[in-house]
Amino acid sequence: MEQLRFDNRVAVVTGAGGGLGKAYALLLAERGAKVVVNDLGGSLDGQGADATPAQQVVDDIKASGGEAIANYDSVAEWDSANKIINAAIENFGKVDILINNAGILRDKSFIKMELDDYRKVMSVHLDGTFYCTKAAFVHMKEQGYGRIVSTASAAGLYGNFGQVNYGAAKLGIAGMMNCLAQEGVRYNVKANTIVPTAGTRLTFTVLPEDVIGKVKPEYVAPVVAWLCSEQCDQSGIMISAGGGYFSRAAIVEAPGVIFDPDQDITAEMVINKLDQIMSLEGAGEHGSAIEHAGSIMSKINSK
Ligand code: NAI
């Protein structure tokens, strides 16, 4: 198989000063991409700033013969998110690839979660993904090419104690990419979602020590590289990856039941059919909300 290459491609990777983002930036640069290594460099809970991590990754890329520049702006405000994308335009003339990866944690039980813990997490993850994507999309539309990969989490897809804020943001990001995928079709802009598992500063306290060494960020990067590539023919998909495991994740809906809509429908009728309503047998995906509505209409018409 021909090697996956990114020659003449310009990539922006947010939060690329460490962890997963660093692995993505190093791989793309090694394969020929010019990379904007963005990282605010704050603490795990989103305080402070430090130029060192992004600069270090740029130094590493350059030392290996690659091309990269550092950017230290925050994804979490519209103006600074624009500066991140503009760094690509000003230094490399365009933006082909955007990996929305920057993230923080403010884990707390729901009762103890302060409004600020909610807002800060939403602003870095959900707003940050929206801002960077909005700033990049206009260029991608104009050039008729773009690859956007955003980052969700199992906490959003499946739930996790103490992560109401984070889970909400992360599933919101998946929803954002699902919708954007449809708007990107006519411009050859693909929008997909990665659901990673990796040993980083984000997970050092939650993953067992013997597992950390096995779930290297470098093991998530290969599938992210494919999602960023010209070869990627998919849009609106979610890929779960970690420790050598790769799988598509999806939101599915089961056939369920359909009652006659011309009759009264009672709570007891629903309760009576719970086994069938709850069963995932025969479940499948819907390509869009319109397709979903069409499927309901055809069930109604079949009555
Ligand atoms: P990490 O903490 O090593 O990397 C996140 C980076 O984002 C840090 O370098 C940080 O400085 C940067 N950052 C934070 N706020 C920023 C802002 N406002 N602007 C620009 N940069 C900012 O953690 P990790 O694990 O590499 O996380 C990467 C992404 O993957 C995050 O979105 C995270 O939520 C997600 N994720 C990670 C999982 C894992 O197992 N490590 C699991 C599920 C999701």
Tab-separated table of N, CA, C and O and ligand atoms in Angstrom, residues 13-24 38-48 50 53-54 71-77 80 84 100-105 120 123-125 128-129 132 150-155 163 166 170 173 194-204 206-207 215 217 220 241, ligand 1:
chain	number	residue	atom	x	y	z
A	13	VAL	N	-3.576	21.751	14.553
A	13	VAL	CA	-3.939	20.812	15.620
A	13	VAL	C	-4.024	21.609	16.910
A	13	VAL	O	-3.025	22.196	17.360
A	14	THR	N	-5.208	21.660	17.507
A	14	THR	CA	-5.351	22.424	18.753
A	14	THR	C	-4.965	21.533	19.940
A	14	THR	O	-5.136	20.313	19.900
A	15	GLY	N	-4.451	22.172	20.959
A	15	GLY	CA	-4.020	21.410	22.141
A	15	GLY	C	-2.926	20.415	21.811
A	15	GLY	O	-2.909	19.300	22.331
A	16	ALA	N	-2.004	20.816	20.931
A	16	ALA	CA	-0.993	19.870	20.439
A	16	ALA	C	0.332	19.959	21.194
A	16	ALA	O	1.331	19.415	20.755
A	17	GLY	N	0.312	20.596	22.360
A	17	GLY	CA	1.545	20.699	23.140
A	17	GLY	C	1.879	19.433	23.914
A	17	GLY	O	2.979	19.282	24.441
A	18	GLY	N	0.932	18.516	23.989
A	18	GLY	CA	1.169	17.272	24.731
A	18	GLY	C	0.126	16.236	24.363
A	18	GLY	O	-0.733	16.489	23.504
A	19	GLY	N	0.203	15.086	24.990
A	19	GLY	CA	-0.827	14.045	24.852
A	19	GLY	C	-1.164	13.684	23.414
A	19	GLY	O	-0.286	13.534	22.554
A	20	LEU	N	-2.449	13.559	23.155
A	20	LEU	CA	-2.928	13.115	21.837
A	20	LEU	C	-2.585	14.108	20.729
A	20	LEU	O	-2.152	13.721	19.644
A	21	GLY	N	-2.792	15.403	21.019
A	21	GLY	CA	-2.547	16.430	19.999
A	21	GLY	C	-1.110	16.411	19.515
A	21	GLY	O	-0.832	16.561	18.319
A	22	LYS	N	-0.196	16.208	20.441
A	22	LYS	CA	1.225	16.138	20.076
A	22	LYS	C	1.453	14.944	19.141
A	22	LYS	O	2.149	15.073	18.122
A	23	ALA	N	0.858	13.806	19.475
A	23	ALA	CA	1.024	12.611	18.623
A	23	ALA	C	0.472	12.867	17.220
A	23	ALA	O	1.071	12.461	16.221
A	24	TYR	N	-0.681	13.561	17.141
A	24	TYR	CA	-1.263	13.870	15.821
A	24	TYR	C	-0.321	14.793	15.041
A	24	TYR	O	-0.051	14.577	13.861
A	38	ASN	N	-0.933	24.318	17.981
A	38	ASN	CA	-1.577	25.246	18.922
A	38	ASN	C	-1.606	24.644	20.322
A	38	ASN	O	-1.931	23.470	20.479
A	39	ASP	N	-1.275	25.441	21.304
A	39	ASP	CA	-1.515	25.032	22.702
A	39	ASP	C	-1.403	26.237	23.620
A	39	ASP	O	-0.422	26.966	23.588
A	40	LEU	N	-2.430	26.404	24.425
A	40	LEU	CA	-2.438	27.490	25.409
A	40	LEU	C	-1.462	27.189	26.539
A	40	LEU	O	-0.910	28.100	27.157
A	41	GLY	N	-1.303	25.912	26.811
A	41	GLY	CA	-0.322	25.506	27.820
A	41	GLY	C	-0.751	25.704	29.257
A	41	GLY	O	0.096	25.812	30.142
A	42	GLY	N	-2.032	25.729	29.511
A	42	GLY	CA	-2.516	25.904	30.885
A	42	GLY	C	-2.523	24.597	31.672
A	42	GLY	O	-2.050	23.558	31.203
A	43	SER	N	-3.079	24.676	32.874
A	43	SER	CA	-3.157	23.487	33.726
A	43	SER	C	-4.302	22.587	33.260
A	43	SER	O	-5.130	22.983	32.437
A	44	LEU	N	-4.355	21.395	33.826
A	44	LEU	CA	-5.382	20.425	33.454
A	44	LEU	C	-6.796	20.991	33.633
A	44	LEU	O	-7.709	20.676	32.862
A	45	ASP	N	-6.972	21.858	34.635
A	45	ASP	CA	-8.308	22.424	34.840
A	45	ASP	C	-8.480	23.788	34.164
A	45	ASP	O	-9.420	24.527	34.442
A	46	GLY	N	-7.540	24.107	33.277
A	46	GLY	CA	-7.733	25.288	32.425
A	46	GLY	C	-7.289	26.602	33.019
A	46	GLY	O	-7.858	27.651	32.713
A	47	GLN	N	-6.280	26.589	33.873
A	47	GLN	CA	-5.779	27.847	34.438
A	47	GLN	C	-4.380	28.135	33.921
A	47	GLN	O	-3.585	27.228	33.719
A	48	GLY	N	-4.107	29.424	33.734
A	48	GLY	CA	-2.762	29.846	33.331
A	48	GLY	C	-2.477	29.601	31.863
A	48	GLY	O	-3.362	29.201	31.090
A	50	ASP	N	1.196	28.802	29.078
A	50	ASP	CA	2.633	28.528	28.994
A	50	ASP	C	2.980	28.191	27.540
A	50	ASP	O	2.395	27.277	26.957
A	53	PRO	N	5.101	24.118	25.962
A	53	PRO	CA	4.715	22.838	25.335
A	53	PRO	C	4.575	22.925	23.810
A	53	PRO	O	5.135	22.085	23.099
A	54	ALA	N	3.884	23.943	23.303
A	54	ALA	CA	3.715	24.063	21.843
A	54	ALA	C	5.067	24.267	21.174
A	54	ALA	O	5.368	23.656	20.145
A	71	ASN	N	1.564	28.174	18.016
A	71	ASN	CA	0.555	29.195	18.293
A	71	ASN	C	0.047	28.945	19.709
A	71	ASN	O	-0.209	27.809	20.089
A	72	TYR	N	-0.102	30.052	20.469
A	72	TYR	CA	-0.421	29.893	21.888
A	72	TYR	C	-1.799	30.449	22.248
A	72	TYR	O	-2.097	30.680	23.406
A	73	ASP	N	-2.623	30.685	21.250
A	73	ASP	CA	-3.938	31.275	21.528
A	73	ASP	C	-4.913	30.227	22.058
A	73	ASP	O	-4.798	29.036	21.772
A	74	SER	N	-5.917	30.737	22.773
A	74	SER	CA	-6.929	29.829	23.323
A	74	SER	C	-8.012	29.555	22.289
A	74	SER	O	-8.436	30.462	21.565
A	75	VAL	N	-8.481	28.314	22.259
A	75	VAL	CA	-9.597	27.977	21.369
A	75	VAL	C	-10.915	28.537	21.906
A	75	VAL	O	-11.898	28.619	21.175
A	76	ALA	N	-10.912	28.923	23.184
A	76	ALA	CA	-12.171	29.154	23.887
A	76	ALA	C	-12.814	30.523	23.664
A	76	ALA	O	-13.883	30.790	24.204
A	77	GLU	N	-12.155	31.407	22.920
A	77	GLU	CA	-12.799	32.684	22.562
A	77	GLU	C	-12.757	32.847	21.047
A	77	GLU	O	-11.823	32.410	20.393
A	80	SER	N	-9.589	34.757	19.614
A	80	SER	CA	-8.320	34.014	19.682
A	80	SER	C	-8.385	32.756	18.819
A	80	SER	O	-7.373	32.359	18.224
A	84	ILE	N	-5.762	31.473	15.644
A	84	ILE	CA	-5.157	30.138	15.427
A	84	ILE	C	-5.239	29.788	13.936
A	84	ILE	O	-4.260	29.384	13.315
A	100	ASN	N	-9.650	19.385	16.101
A	100	ASN	CA	-10.111	20.009	17.343
A	100	ASN	C	-9.849	19.035	18.484
A	100	ASN	O	-10.569	18.039	18.639
A	101	ASN	N	-8.811	19.338	19.239
A	101	ASN	CA	-8.344	18.375	20.240
A	101	ASN	C	-8.156	18.989	21.623
A	101	ASN	O	-8.168	18.276	22.627
A	102	ALA	N	-8.016	20.316	21.700
A	102	ALA	CA	-7.729	20.964	22.989
A	102	ALA	C	-8.778	20.589	24.023
A	102	ALA	O	-9.966	20.477	23.702
A	103	GLY	N	-8.340	20.400	25.250
A	103	GLY	CA	-9.321	20.032	26.271
A	103	GLY	C	-8.813	20.209	27.683
A	103	GLY	O	-7.611	20.230	27.939
A	104	ILE	N	-9.773	20.356	28.582
A	104	ILE	CA	-9.482	20.452	30.019
A	104	ILE	C	-10.489	19.590	30.762
A	104	ILE	O	-11.458	19.100	30.166
A	105	LEU	N	-10.271	19.433	32.051
A	105	LEU	CA	-11.235	18.711	32.882
A	105	LEU	C	-11.564	19.528	34.128
A	105	LEU	O	-10.681	20.196	34.686
A	120	LYS	N	-16.630	26.668	31.994
A	120	LYS	CA	-15.241	26.591	31.525
A	120	LYS	C	-15.053	25.353	30.618
A	120	LYS	O	-14.418	25.432	29.565
A	123	SER	N	-16.832	25.886	27.387
A	123	SER	CA	-16.214	26.888	26.511
A	123	SER	C	-14.967	26.336	25.820
A	123	SER	O	-14.749	26.607	24.646
A	124	VAL	N	-14.160	25.553	26.519
A	124	VAL	CA	-12.964	25.005	25.862
A	124	VAL	C	-13.366	23.925	24.853
A	124	VAL	O	-12.925	23.956	23.695
A	125	HIS	N	-14.204	23.001	25.262
A	125	HIS	CA	-14.514	21.870	24.374
A	125	HIS	C	-15.541	22.247	23.292
A	125	HIS	O	-15.245	22.180	22.101
A	128	GLY	N	-14.948	26.001	21.823
A	128	GLY	CA	-13.651	25.971	21.146
A	128	GLY	C	-13.717	25.219	19.827
A	128	GLY	O	-13.158	25.661	18.816
A	129	THR	N	-14.419	24.107	19.833
A	129	THR	CA	-14.567	23.328	18.596
A	129	THR	C	-15.386	24.125	17.574
A	129	THR	O	-15.050	24.179	16.390
A	132	CYS	N	-13.133	27.301	16.255
A	132	CYS	CA	-12.035	26.938	15.329
A	132	CYS	C	-12.602	26.407	14.024
A	132	CYS	O	-12.094	26.708	12.941
A	150	SER	N	-12.898	16.170	15.098
A	150	SER	CA	-13.135	16.718	16.431
A	150	SER	C	-13.170	15.588	17.447
A	150	SER	O	-13.330	14.425	17.085
A	151	THR	N	-13.055	15.971	18.701
A	151	THR	CA	-12.813	14.956	19.731
A	151	THR	C	-13.983	14.824	20.689
A	151	THR	O	-14.327	15.764	21.416
A	152	ALA	N	-14.565	13.644	20.698
A	152	ALA	CA	-15.618	13.342	21.677
A	152	ALA	C	-15.004	12.492	22.783
A	152	ALA	O	-13.778	12.475	22.965
A	153	SER	N	-15.836	11.800	23.520
A	153	SER	CA	-15.329	10.974	24.620
A	153	SER	C	-16.371	9.937	24.995
A	153	SER	O	-17.579	10.177	24.872
A	154	ALA	N	-15.882	8.816	25.505
A	154	ALA	CA	-16.800	7.780	25.996
A	154	ALA	C	-17.692	8.343	27.100
A	154	ALA	O	-18.828	7.898	27.280
A	155	ALA	N	-17.191	9.360	27.821
A	155	ALA	CA	-18.002	9.966	28.885
A	155	ALA	C	-19.277	10.580	28.314
A	155	ALA	O	-20.334	10.539	28.949
A	163	GLN	N	-18.698	13.737	35.448
A	163	GLN	CA	-18.347	14.433	34.197
A	163	GLN	C	-19.582	14.944	33.446
A	163	GLN	O	-19.643	14.863	32.219
A	166	TYR	N	-18.364	17.758	31.128
A	166	TYR	CA	-17.506	17.218	30.062
A	166	TYR	C	-18.321	16.337	29.102
A	166	TYR	O	-18.200	16.445	27.873
A	170	LYS	N	-18.847	16.896	25.155
A	170	LYS	CA	-18.298	15.914	24.227
A	170	LYS	C	-19.354	15.332	23.295
A	170	LYS	O	-19.087	15.083	22.117
A	173	ILE	N	-20.190	17.905	20.758
A	173	ILE	CA	-19.220	17.968	19.657
A	173	ILE	C	-19.570	16.936	18.586
A	173	ILE	O	-19.520	17.226	17.383
A	194	ILE	N	-13.409	11.656	16.630
A	194	ILE	CA	-12.586	10.613	17.242
A	194	ILE	C	-12.990	10.478	18.718
A	194	ILE	O	-13.230	11.470	19.397
A	195	VAL	N	-13.083	9.246	19.152
A	195	VAL	CA	-13.392	8.951	20.559
A	195	VAL	C	-12.168	8.203	21.108
A	195	VAL	O	-12.072	6.984	20.993
A	196	PRO	N	-11.193	8.958	21.655
A	196	PRO	CA	-9.911	8.327	21.980
A	196	PRO	C	-9.850	7.734	23.387
A	196	PRO	O	-10.607	8.124	24.279
A	197	THR	N	-8.921	6.804	23.556
A	197	THR	CA	-8.511	6.355	24.893
A	197	THR	C	-6.989	6.344	24.884
A	197	THR	O	-6.382	5.648	24.066
A	198	ALA	N	-6.395	7.137	25.768
A	198	ALA	CA	-4.939	7.234	25.773
A	198	ALA	C	-4.420	7.656	27.141
A	198	ALA	O	-5.106	8.365	27.885
A	199	GLY	N	-3.222	7.206	27.447
A	199	GLY	CA	-2.567	7.609	28.688
A	199	GLY	C	-1.941	8.979	28.516
A	199	GLY	O	-0.903	9.122	27.880
A	200	THR	N	-2.591	9.985	29.056
A	200	THR	CA	-2.098	11.373	28.988
A	200	THR	C	-2.298	11.992	30.371
A	200	THR	O	-2.821	11.336	31.266
A	201	ARG	N	-1.971	13.260	30.507
A	201	ARG	CA	-2.160	13.877	31.831
A	201	ARG	C	-3.644	13.903	32.220
A	201	ARG	O	-3.986	13.990	33.382
A	202	LEU	N	-4.497	13.794	31.195
A	202	LEU	CA	-5.943	13.790	31.429
A	202	LEU	C	-6.401	12.511	32.110
A	202	LEU	O	-7.396	12.495	32.833
A	203	THR	N	-5.689	11.419	31.838
A	203	THR	CA	-6.163	10.110	32.315
A	203	THR	C	-5.213	9.437	33.303
A	203	THR	O	-5.502	8.349	33.780
A	204	PHE	N	-4.084	10.096	33.620
A	204	PHE	CA	-3.103	9.469	34.511
A	204	PHE	C	-3.714	9.068	35.851
A	204	PHE	O	-3.319	8.077	36.436
A	206	VAL	N	-6.930	8.289	36.367
A	206	VAL	CA	-8.072	7.363	36.284
A	206	VAL	C	-7.721	6.010	35.671
A	206	VAL	O	-8.344	4.997	35.992
A	207	LEU	N	-6.723	5.979	34.790
A	207	LEU	CA	-6.355	4.696	34.175
A	207	LEU	C	-5.334	3.977	35.061
A	207	LEU	O	-4.420	4.611	35.582
A	215	VAL	N	-1.794	2.181	26.289
A	215	VAL	CA	-2.680	3.051	25.509
A	215	VAL	C	-1.943	4.352	25.149
A	215	VAL	O	-2.292	5.434	25.591
A	217	PRO	N	-0.788	7.562	23.129
A	217	PRO	CA	-1.442	8.478	22.181
A	217	PRO	C	-1.097	8.142	20.733
A	217	PRO	O	-1.911	8.302	19.834
A	220	VAL	N	-3.565	6.149	18.745
A	220	VAL	CA	-4.816	6.758	18.264
A	220	VAL	C	-4.534	7.507	16.953
A	220	VAL	O	-5.372	7.563	16.048
A	241	ALA	N	-10.900	4.689	19.396
A	241	ALA	CA	-9.548	4.147	19.222
A	241	ALA	C	-8.752	4.255	20.513
A	241	ALA	O	-8.849	5.242	21.244
B	1	NAI	P1	-3.882	16.682	27.406
B	1	NAI	O1	-4.214	17.439	28.635
B	1	NAI	O2	-2.551	16.029	27.330
B	1	NAI	O3	-4.027	17.604	26.118
B	1	NAI	C1	-4.930	18.657	26.021
B	1	NAI	C2	-4.178	19.891	25.561
B	1	NAI	O4	-5.096	20.941	25.319
B	1	NAI	C3	-3.193	20.389	26.628
B	1	NAI	O5	-1.886	20.422	26.102
B	1	NAI	C4	-3.721	21.778	26.980
B	1	NAI	O6	-2.700	22.712	27.279
B	1	NAI	C5	-4.489	22.160	25.732
B	1	NAI	N1	-5.509	23.165	25.993
B	1	NAI	C6	-6.365	23.223	27.045
B	1	NAI	N2	-7.154	24.298	26.949
B	1	NAI	C7	-6.811	24.934	25.793
B	1	NAI	C8	-7.295	26.091	25.148
B	1	NAI	N3	-8.283	26.828	25.675
B	1	NAI	N4	-6.727	26.447	23.968
B	1	NAI	C9	-5.720	25.725	23.418
B	1	NAI	N5	-5.213	24.623	24.023
B	1	NAI	C10	-5.765	24.224	25.188
B	1	NAI	O7	-5.032	15.587	27.237
B	1	NAI	P2	-5.344	14.541	26.073
B	1	NAI	O8	-5.754	13.311	26.726
B	1	NAI	O9	-4.273	14.510	25.080
B	1	NAI	O10	-6.681	15.175	25.461
B	1	NAI	C11	-6.851	15.521	24.109
B	1	NAI	C12	-8.325	15.496	23.790
B	1	NAI	O11	-8.813	14.154	23.846
B	1	NAI	C13	-9.193	16.304	24.741
B	1	NAI	O12	-10.223	16.927	24.014
B	1	NAI	C14	-9.773	15.247	25.638
B	1	NAI	O13	-10.974	15.641	26.234
B	1	NAI	C15	-9.954	14.102	24.660
B	1	NAI	N6	-10.072	12.782	25.259
B	1	NAI	C16	-8.990	12.165	25.805
B	1	NAI	C17	-9.124	10.898	26.313
B	1	NAI	C18	-7.971	10.144	26.826
B	1	NAI	O14	-8.138	8.936	27.115
B	1	NAI	N7	-6.801	10.751	26.985
B	1	NAI	C19	-10.424	10.213	26.371
B	1	NAI	C20	-11.482	10.931	25.729
B	1	NAI	C21	-11.296	12.170	25.204
